Short mmCIF file of C-alpha atoms and ligand atoms in Angstrom, two decimals:
data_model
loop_
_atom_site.label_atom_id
_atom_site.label_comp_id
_atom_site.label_asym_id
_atom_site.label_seq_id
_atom_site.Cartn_x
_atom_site.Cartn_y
_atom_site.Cartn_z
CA UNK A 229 42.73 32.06 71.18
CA UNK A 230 44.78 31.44 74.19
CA UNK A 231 43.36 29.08 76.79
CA UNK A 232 41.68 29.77 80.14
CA UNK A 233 44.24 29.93 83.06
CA UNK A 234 43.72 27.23 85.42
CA UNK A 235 43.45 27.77 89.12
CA UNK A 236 46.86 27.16 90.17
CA UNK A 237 48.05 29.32 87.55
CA UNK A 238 45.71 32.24 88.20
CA UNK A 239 46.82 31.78 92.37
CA UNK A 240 50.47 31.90 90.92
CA UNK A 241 50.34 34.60 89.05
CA UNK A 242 48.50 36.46 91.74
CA UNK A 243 50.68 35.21 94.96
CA UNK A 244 54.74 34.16 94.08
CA UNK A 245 56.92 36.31 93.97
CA UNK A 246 58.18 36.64 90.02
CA UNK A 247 61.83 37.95 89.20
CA UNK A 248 61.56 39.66 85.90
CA UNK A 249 64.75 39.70 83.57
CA UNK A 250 64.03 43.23 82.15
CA UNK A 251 65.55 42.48 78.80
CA UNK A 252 63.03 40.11 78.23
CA UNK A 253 59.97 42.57 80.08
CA UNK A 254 61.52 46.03 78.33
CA UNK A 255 60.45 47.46 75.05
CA UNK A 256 63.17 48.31 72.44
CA UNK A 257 63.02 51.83 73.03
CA UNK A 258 63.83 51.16 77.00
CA UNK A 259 66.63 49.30 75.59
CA UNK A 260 67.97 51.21 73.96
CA UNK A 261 67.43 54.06 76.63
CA UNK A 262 69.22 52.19 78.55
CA UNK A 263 72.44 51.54 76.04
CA UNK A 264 72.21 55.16 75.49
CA UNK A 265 72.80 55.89 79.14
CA UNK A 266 75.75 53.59 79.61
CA UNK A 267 77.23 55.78 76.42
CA UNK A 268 77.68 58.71 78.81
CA UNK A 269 78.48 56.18 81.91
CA UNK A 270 81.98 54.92 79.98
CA UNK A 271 82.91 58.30 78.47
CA UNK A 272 82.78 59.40 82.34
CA UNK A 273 84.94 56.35 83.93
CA UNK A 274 86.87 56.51 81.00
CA UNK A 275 87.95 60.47 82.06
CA UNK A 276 87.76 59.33 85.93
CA UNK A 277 89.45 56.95 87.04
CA UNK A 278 90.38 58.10 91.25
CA UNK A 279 88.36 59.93 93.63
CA UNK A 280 90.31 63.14 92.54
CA UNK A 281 89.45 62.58 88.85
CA UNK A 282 85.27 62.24 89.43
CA UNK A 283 85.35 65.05 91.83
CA UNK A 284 86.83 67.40 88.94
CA UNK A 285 84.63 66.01 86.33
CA UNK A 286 81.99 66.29 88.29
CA UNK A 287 82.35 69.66 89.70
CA UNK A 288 82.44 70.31 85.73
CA UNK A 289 79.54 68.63 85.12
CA UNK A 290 77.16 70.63 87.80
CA UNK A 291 78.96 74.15 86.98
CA UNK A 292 77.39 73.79 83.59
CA UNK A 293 73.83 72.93 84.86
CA UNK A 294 74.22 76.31 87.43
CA UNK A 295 75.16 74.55 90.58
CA UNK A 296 77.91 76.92 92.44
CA UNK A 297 80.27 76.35 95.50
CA UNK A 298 78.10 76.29 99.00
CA UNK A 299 78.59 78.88 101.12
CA UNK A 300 77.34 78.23 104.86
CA UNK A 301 76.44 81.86 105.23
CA UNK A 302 73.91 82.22 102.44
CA UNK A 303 70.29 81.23 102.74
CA UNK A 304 69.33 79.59 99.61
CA UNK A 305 66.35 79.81 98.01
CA UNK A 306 64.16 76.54 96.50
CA UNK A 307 65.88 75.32 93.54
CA UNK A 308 68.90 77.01 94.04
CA UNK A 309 72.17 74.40 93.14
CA UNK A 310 75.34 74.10 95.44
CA UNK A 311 77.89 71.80 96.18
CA UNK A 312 80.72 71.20 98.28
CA UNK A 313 84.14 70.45 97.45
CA UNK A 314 85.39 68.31 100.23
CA UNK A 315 89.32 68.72 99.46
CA UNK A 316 88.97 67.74 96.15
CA UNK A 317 88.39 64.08 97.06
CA UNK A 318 84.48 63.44 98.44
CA UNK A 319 81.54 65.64 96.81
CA UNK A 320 78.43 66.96 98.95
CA UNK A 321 75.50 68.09 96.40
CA UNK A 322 72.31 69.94 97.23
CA UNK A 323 69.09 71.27 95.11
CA UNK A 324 67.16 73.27 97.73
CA UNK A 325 63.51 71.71 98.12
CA UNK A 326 60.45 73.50 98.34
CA UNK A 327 59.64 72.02 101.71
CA UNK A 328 61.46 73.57 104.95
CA UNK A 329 64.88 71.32 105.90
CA UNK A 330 63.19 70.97 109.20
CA UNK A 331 61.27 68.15 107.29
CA UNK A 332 64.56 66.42 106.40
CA UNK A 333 66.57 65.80 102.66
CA UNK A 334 66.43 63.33 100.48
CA UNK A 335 70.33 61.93 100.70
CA UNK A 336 71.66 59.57 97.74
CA UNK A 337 75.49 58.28 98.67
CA UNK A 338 77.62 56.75 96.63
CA UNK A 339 81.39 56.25 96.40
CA UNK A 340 83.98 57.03 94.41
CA UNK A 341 87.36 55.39 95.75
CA UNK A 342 87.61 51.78 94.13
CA UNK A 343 90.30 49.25 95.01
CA UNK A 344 94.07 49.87 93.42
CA UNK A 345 97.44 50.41 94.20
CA UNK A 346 98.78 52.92 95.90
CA UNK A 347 102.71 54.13 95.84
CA UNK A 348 104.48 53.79 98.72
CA UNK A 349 105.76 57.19 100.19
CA UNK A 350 109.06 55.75 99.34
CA UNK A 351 108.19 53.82 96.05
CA UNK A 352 111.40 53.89 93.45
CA UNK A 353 114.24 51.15 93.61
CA UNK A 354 116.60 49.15 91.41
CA UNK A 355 116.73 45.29 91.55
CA UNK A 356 118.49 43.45 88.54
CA UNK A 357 119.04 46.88 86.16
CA UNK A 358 115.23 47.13 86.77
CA UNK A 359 113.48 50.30 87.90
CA UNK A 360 110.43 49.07 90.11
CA UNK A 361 107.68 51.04 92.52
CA UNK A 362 106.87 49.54 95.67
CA UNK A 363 103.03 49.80 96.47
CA UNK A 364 100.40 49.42 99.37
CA UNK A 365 96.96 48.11 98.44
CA UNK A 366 93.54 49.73 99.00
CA UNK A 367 90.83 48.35 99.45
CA UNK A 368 90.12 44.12 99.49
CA UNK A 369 91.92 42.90 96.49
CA UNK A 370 92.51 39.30 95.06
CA UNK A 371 96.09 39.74 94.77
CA UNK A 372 97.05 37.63 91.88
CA UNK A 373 94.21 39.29 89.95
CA UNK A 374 96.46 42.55 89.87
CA UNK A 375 99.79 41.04 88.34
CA UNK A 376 100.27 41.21 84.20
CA UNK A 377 97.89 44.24 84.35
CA UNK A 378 98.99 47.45 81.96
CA UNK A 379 98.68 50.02 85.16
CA UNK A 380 98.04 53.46 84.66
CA UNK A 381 99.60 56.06 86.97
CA UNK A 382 97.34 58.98 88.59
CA UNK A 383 97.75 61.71 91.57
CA UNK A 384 98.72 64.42 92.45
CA UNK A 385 102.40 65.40 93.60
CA UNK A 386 102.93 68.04 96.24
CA UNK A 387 107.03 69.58 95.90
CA UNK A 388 108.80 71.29 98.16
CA UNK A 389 107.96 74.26 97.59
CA UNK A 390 103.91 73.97 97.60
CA UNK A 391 103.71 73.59 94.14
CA UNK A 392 101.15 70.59 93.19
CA UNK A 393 102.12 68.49 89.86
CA UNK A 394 99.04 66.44 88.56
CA UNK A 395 100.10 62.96 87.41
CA UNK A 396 97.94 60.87 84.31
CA UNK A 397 99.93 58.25 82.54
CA UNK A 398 99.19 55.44 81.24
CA UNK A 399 95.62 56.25 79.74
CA UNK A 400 96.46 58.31 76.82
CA UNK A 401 96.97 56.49 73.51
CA UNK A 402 100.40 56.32 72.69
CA UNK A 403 101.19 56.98 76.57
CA UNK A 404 103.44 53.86 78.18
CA UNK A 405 101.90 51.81 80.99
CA UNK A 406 103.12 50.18 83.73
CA UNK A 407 102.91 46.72 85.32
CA UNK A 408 103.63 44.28 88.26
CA UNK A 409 105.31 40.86 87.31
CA UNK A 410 104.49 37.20 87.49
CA UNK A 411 106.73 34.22 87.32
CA UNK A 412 106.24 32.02 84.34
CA UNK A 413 105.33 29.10 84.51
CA UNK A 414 107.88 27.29 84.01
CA UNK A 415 109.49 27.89 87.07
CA UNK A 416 106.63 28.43 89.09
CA UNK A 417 106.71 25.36 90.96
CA UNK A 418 106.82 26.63 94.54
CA UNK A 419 104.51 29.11 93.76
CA UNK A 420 102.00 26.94 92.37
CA UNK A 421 102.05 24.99 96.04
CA UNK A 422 100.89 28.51 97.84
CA UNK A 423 97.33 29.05 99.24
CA UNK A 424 95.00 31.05 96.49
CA UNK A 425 95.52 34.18 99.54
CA UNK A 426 99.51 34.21 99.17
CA UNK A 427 99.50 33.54 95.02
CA UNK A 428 100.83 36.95 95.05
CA UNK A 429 102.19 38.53 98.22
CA UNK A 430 101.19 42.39 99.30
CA UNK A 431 105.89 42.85 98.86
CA UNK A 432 105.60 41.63 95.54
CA UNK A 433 103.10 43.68 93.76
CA UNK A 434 105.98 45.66 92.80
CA UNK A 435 105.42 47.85 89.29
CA UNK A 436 108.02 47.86 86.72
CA UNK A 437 108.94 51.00 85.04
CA UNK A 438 112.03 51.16 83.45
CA UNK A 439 114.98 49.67 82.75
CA UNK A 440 117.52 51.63 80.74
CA UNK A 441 120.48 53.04 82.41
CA UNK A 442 122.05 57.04 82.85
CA UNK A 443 125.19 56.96 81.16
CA UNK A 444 127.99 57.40 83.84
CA UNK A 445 129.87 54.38 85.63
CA UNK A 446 131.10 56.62 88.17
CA UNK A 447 127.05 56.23 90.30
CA UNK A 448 125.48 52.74 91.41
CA UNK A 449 121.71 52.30 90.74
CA UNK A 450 121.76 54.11 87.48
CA UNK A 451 118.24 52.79 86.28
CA UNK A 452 116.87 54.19 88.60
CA UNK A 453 118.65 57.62 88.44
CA UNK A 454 117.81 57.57 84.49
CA UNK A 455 113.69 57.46 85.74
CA UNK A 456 113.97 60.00 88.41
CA UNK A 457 115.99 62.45 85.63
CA UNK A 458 113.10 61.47 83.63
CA UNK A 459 110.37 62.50 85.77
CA UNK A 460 112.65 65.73 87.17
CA UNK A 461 112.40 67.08 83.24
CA UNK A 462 109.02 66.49 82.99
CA UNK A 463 107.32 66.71 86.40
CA UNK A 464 110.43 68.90 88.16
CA UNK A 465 110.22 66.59 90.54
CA UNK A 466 113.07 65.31 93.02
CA UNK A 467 112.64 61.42 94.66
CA UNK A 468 112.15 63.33 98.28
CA UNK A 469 108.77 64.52 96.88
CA UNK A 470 107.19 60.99 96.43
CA UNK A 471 107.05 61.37 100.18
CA UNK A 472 104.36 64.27 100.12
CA UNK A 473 102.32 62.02 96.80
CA UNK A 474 99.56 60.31 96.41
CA UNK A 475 99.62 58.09 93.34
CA UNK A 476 97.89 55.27 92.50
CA UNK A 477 98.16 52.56 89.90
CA UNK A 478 94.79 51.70 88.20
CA UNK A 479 94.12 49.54 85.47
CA UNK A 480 95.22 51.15 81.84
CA UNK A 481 92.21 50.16 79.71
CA UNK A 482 88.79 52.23 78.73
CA UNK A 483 85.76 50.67 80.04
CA UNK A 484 84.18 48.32 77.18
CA UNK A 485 81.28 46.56 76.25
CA UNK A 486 80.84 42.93 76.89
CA UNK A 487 78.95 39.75 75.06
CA UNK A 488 78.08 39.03 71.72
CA UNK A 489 74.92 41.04 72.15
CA UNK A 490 76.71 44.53 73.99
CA UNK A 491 74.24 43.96 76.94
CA UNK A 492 77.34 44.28 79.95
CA UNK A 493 79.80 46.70 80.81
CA UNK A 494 83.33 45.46 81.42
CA UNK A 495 86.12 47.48 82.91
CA UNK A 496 87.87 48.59 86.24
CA UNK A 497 86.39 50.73 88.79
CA UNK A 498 82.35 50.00 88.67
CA UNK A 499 82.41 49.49 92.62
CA UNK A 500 81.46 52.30 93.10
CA UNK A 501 81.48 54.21 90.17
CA UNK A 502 78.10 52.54 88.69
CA UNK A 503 76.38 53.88 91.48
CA UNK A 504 77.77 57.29 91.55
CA UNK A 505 77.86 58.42 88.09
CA UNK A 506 73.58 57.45 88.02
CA UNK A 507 73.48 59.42 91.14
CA UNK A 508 75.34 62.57 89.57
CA UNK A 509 73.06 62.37 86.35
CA UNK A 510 70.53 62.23 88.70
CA UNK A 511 71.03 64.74 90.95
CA UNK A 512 71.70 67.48 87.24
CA UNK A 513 68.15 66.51 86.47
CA UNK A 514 66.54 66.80 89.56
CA UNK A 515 64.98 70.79 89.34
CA UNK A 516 62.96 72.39 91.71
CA UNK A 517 62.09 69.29 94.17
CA UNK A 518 59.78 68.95 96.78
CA UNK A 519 62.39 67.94 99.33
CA UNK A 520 65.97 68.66 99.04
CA UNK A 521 68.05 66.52 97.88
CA UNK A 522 71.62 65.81 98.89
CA UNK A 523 74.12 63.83 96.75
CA UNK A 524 77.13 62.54 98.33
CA UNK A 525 79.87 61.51 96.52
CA UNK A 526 82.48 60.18 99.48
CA UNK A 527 85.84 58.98 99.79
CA UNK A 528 87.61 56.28 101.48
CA UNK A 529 84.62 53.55 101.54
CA UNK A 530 86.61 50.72 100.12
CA UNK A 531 89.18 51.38 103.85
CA UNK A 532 86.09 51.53 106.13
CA UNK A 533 85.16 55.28 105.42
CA UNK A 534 87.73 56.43 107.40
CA UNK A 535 89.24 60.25 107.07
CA UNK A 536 87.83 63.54 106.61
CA UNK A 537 86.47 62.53 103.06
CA UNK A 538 84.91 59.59 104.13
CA UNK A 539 81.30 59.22 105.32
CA UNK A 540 82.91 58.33 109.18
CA UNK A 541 83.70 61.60 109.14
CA UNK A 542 81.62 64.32 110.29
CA UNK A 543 81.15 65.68 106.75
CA UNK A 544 77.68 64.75 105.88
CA UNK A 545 76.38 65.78 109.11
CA UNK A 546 78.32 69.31 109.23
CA UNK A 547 76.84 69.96 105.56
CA UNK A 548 73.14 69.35 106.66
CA UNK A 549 73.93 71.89 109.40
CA UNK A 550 75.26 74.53 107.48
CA UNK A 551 72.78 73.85 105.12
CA UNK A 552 70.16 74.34 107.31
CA UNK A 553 71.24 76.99 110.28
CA UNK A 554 70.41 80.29 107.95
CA UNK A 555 66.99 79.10 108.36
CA UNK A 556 67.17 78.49 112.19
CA UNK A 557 66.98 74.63 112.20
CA UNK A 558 69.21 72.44 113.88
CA UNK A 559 70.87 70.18 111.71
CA UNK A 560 69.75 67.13 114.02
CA UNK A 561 66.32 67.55 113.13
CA UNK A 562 67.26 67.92 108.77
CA UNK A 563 69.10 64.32 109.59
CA UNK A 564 66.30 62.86 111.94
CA UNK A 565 63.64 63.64 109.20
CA UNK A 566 65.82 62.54 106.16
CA UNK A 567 65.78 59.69 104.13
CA UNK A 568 68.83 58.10 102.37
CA UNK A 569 69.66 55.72 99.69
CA UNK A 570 72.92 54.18 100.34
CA UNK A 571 74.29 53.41 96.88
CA UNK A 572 76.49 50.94 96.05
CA UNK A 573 77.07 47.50 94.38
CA UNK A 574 76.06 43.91 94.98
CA UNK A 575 77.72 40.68 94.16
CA UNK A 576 76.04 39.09 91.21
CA UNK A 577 75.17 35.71 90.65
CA UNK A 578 78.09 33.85 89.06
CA UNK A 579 76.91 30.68 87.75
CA UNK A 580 80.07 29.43 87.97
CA UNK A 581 80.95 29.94 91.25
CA UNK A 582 77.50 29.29 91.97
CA UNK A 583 77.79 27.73 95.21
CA UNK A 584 79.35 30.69 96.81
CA UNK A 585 75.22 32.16 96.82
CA UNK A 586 71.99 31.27 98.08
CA UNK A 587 69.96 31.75 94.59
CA UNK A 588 66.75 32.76 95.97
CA UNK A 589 68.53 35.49 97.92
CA UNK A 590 70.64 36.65 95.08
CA UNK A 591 70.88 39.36 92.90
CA UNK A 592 71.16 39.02 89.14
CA UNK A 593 72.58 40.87 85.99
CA UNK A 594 69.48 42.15 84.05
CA UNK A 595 67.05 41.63 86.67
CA UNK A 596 67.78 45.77 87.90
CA UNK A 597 68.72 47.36 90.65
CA UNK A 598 69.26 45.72 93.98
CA UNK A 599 67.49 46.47 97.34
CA UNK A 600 69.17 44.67 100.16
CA UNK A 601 67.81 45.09 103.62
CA UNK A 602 71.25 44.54 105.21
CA UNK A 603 75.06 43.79 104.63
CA UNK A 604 77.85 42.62 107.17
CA UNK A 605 78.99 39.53 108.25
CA UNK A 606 78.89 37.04 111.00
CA UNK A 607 74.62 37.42 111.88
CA UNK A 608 74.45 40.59 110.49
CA UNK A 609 77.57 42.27 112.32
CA UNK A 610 78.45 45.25 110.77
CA UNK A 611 75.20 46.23 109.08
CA UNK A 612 72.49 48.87 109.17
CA UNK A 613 69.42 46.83 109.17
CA UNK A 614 66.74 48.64 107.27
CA UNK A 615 63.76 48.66 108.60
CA UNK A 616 60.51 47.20 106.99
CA UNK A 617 59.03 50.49 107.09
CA UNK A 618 61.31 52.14 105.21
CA UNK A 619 62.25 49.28 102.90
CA UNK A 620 58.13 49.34 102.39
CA UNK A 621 59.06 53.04 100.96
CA UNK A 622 61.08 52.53 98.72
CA UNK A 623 59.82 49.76 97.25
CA UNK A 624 56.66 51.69 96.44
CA UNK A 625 58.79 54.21 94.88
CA UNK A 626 60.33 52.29 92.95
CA UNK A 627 57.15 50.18 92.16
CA UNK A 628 54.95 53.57 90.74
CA UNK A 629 57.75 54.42 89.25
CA UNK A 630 58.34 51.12 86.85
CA UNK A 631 61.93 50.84 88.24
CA UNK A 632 63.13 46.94 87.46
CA UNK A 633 64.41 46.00 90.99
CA UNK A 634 65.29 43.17 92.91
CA UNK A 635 66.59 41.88 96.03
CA UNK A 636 69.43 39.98 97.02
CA UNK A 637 72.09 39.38 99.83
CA UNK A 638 75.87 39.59 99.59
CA UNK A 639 76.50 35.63 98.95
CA UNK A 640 75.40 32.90 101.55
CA UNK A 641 75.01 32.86 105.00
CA UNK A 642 78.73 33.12 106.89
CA UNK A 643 80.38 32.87 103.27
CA UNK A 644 82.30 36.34 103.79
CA UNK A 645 80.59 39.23 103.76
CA UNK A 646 81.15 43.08 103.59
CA UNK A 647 79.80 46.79 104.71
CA UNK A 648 78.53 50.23 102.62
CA UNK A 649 77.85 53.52 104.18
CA UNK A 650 74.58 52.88 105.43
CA UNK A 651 75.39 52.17 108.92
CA UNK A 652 77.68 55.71 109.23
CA UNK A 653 74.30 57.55 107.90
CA UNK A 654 71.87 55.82 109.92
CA UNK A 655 73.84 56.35 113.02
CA UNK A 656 72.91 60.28 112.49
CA UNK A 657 69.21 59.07 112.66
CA UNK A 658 68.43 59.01 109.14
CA UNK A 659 66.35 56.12 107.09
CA UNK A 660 68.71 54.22 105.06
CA UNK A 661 68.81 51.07 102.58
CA UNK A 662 71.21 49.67 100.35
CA UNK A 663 70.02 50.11 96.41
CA UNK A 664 72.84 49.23 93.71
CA UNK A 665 74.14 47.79 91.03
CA UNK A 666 74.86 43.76 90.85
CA UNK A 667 78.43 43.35 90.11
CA UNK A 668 80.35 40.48 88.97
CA UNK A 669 84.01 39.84 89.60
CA UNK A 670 83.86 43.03 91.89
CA UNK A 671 86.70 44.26 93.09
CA UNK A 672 89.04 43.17 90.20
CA UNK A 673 90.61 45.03 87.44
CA UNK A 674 87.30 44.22 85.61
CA UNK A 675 84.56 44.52 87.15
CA UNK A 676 81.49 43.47 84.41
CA UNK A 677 78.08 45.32 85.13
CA UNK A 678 74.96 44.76 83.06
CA UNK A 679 73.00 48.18 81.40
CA UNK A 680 70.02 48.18 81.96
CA UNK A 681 71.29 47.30 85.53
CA UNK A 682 73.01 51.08 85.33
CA UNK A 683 70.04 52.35 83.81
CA UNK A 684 67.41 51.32 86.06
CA UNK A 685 70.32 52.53 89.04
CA UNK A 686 69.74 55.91 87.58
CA UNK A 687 65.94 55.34 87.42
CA UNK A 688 65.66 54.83 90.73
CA UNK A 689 67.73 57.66 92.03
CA UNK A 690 65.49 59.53 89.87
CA UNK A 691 62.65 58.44 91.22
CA UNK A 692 63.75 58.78 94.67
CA UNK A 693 64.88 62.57 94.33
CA UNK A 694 61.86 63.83 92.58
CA UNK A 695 59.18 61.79 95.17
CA UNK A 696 56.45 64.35 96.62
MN1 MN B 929 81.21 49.66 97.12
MN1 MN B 930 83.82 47.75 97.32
#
């Protein structure tokens, strides 16, 4: 027989505020829910790797589960499934509710764009019998994290003629990979005197990719005329059509799990990706809601949403008002009335780099998905400050709904900082907070995620989509 609690531990239980670490509060069966889901989340990073890549899956996904291309002239009925393809780069999802769009949507955003490198319009050059690609960064990147990497090349092409070539290398077995240098050590002793920031420079996150040479001594630079021959047979490509590309260079490994005990996920591209994919399974379940329910997938977040398929755009805000016009209502009133889940990631506690945080205002792997009431920098610059109201909303949500979550700022006061979509959405009127993942080492080539972290992301969407 266990003995009586004593006052202060009765008052404890009942007043402070407890953390939970779900893999300690889960049964096995929620466990292994939970590894189950993160099955399906690899496969899909594994196959998607840009913003071009999860739109296609994606689009593949919902036209099996009946969803079909929105057309702003149709009136659609409740339960009926579109989505819009936003130039093959940002993804606007819909189940009509049951309630009139004059009482606003349910809106879940997420992005799909993660840091990389990007060719330069002008990217192949010789140096030394080398063949190398210049590239421009996207996104904020710990330079020297990006050298010795095995890079994977995807995009699209556009010739001169119209024709589009799709580019994936570098993720097939068997397929060759690509990579930016580092000096060895050895004679690294004026690099080892620059800052951290300047390790390795933006001009010298140069990828190598070849380095044997056309036979003929009668033309200079013939590395470099052996590659483009190369990519003439096989893409029928010419060097002046790099300048209508976009290809980027991600990281060349699958996604994989991580610790003794398989309870993380380790791989490139979980900022934002771990939010998304939760949201897209989410959004395939969600049948016949109460209130409709918008899923956006956008573009561009990691270069300040900028662009037509990023959430700075007009896109979300044009899609509400088509959505709703058939009907008579002004879009205004859909956004005014709607409620939104900003998803995206959180900086995890890293014990050790622990004094970058302020631990009770932290999030942590295993302890689920984060809530956090505001981002930016600087006081708060650059944030959309939820309110309490709304905050009070979700967390009830989430609460009846057993969802593990927890709060947690982006690192200490004035330590850095950094912004999500929520401010772009709540500047057309709509309720928004932040809800994601906790990531550590975000922004790297491998970003490490915990599961039931992923799973209780997808809980929560869940949760939040099917709410009367
Ligand atoms: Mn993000
Ligand atoms: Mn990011």
């Amino acid at each position: 027989m266990s003995e009586p609690k004593t006052k202060g531990e009765e008052l404890q239980e009942a007043l402070c505020y407890q953390r939970k670490n779900l893999t300690e509060t889960m049964t096995k069966e929620e466990l292994e829910q939970a590894f189950d889901f993160c099955e399906g989340y690899k496969d899909f990073l594994n196959a998607a790797k840009t913003e071009r890549e999860v739109v296609s899956r994606a689009v593949e996904l919902l036209e099996a589960e009946g969803f079909v291309p929105f057309d702003p002239e149709t009136t659609y009925a409740p339960g009926d499934r579109v989505y819009w393809n936003n130039r093959g780069k940002a993804l606007l999802i819909a189940t009509i509710g049951k309630k009139s769009l004059a009482q606003g949507a349910h809106i879940n955003a997420a992005h799909i764009d993660s840091p990389r490198l990007d060719l330069k319009p002008n990217p192949l050059y010789e140096q030394g019998q080398l063949a190398l690609m210049k590239t421009h960064y996207y996104g904020g990147i710990k330079k020297y994290q990006w050298a010795t990497v095995p890079m994977s090349l995807h995009g699209v092409i556009v010739k001169k003629n119209g024709e589009m070539v799709q580019v994936r290398i570098g993720d097939e077995p068997g397929d060759p990979v690509f990579c930016v240098t580092d000096l060895l050590i050895h004679l690294a002793g004026d690099q080892m005197q620059r800052t951290l920031a300047k390790g390795i420079q933006g001009e010298e996150l140069n990828l190598l990719c070849g380095s044997i040479s056309l036979e003929d001594s009668k033309v200079p630079e013939r590395v470099k005329l052996n590659i483009l021959n190369l990519l003439h047979e096989k893409y029928g490509i010419i060097e002046e059509d790099f300048l209508s590309a976009e290809l980027e260079a991600v990281p060349a490994y699958d996604m994989r799990d991580l610790g003794f005990d398989r309870s993380m996920i380790g791989g490139y591209g979980q900022d934002d990706r771990v939010c998304a994919y939760p949201a897209l399974m989410a959004a395939l379940d969600c049948k016949d809601p109460e209130t409709t329910l918008i899923t956006v997938l956008a573009d561009k977040e990691e270069i300040g949403s900028e662009g037509n398929t990023g959430l700075n755009s007009d896109m979300l805000r044009y899609f509400a008002a088509d959505l709703a016009k058939p009907y008579g209502i002004d879009g205004r009133r859909v956004l005014m009335n709607s409620q939104c889940l900003s998803s995206d990631v959180n900086g995890a506690f890293d014990p050790t780099f622990a004094d970058a945080f302020e631990k009770n205002n932290t999030c942590y792997l295993n302890y689920g998905v984060c809530l956090t009431k505001y981002t930016g920098s600087r006081g708060k610059g650059g944030s959309n400050d939820a309110s309490a109201e709304f905050i009070g909303k979700i967390r009830k949500i989430l609460d009846e709904n057993k969802v593990g979550w927890q709060t947690g700022e982006l690192g200490k006061v004035d330590q850095g900082g950094g912004g999500t979509v929520a401010m772009m959405i709540a500047n057309l009127g709509v309720d928004v907070v932040d809800l994601g993942v906790p990531v550590l080492s975000m922004h790297s080539p491998f970003e490490v995620t915990a599961k039931v972290d992923v799973y209780m992301a997808y809980k929560a969407f869940s949760a939040f989509a099917n709410q009367k």
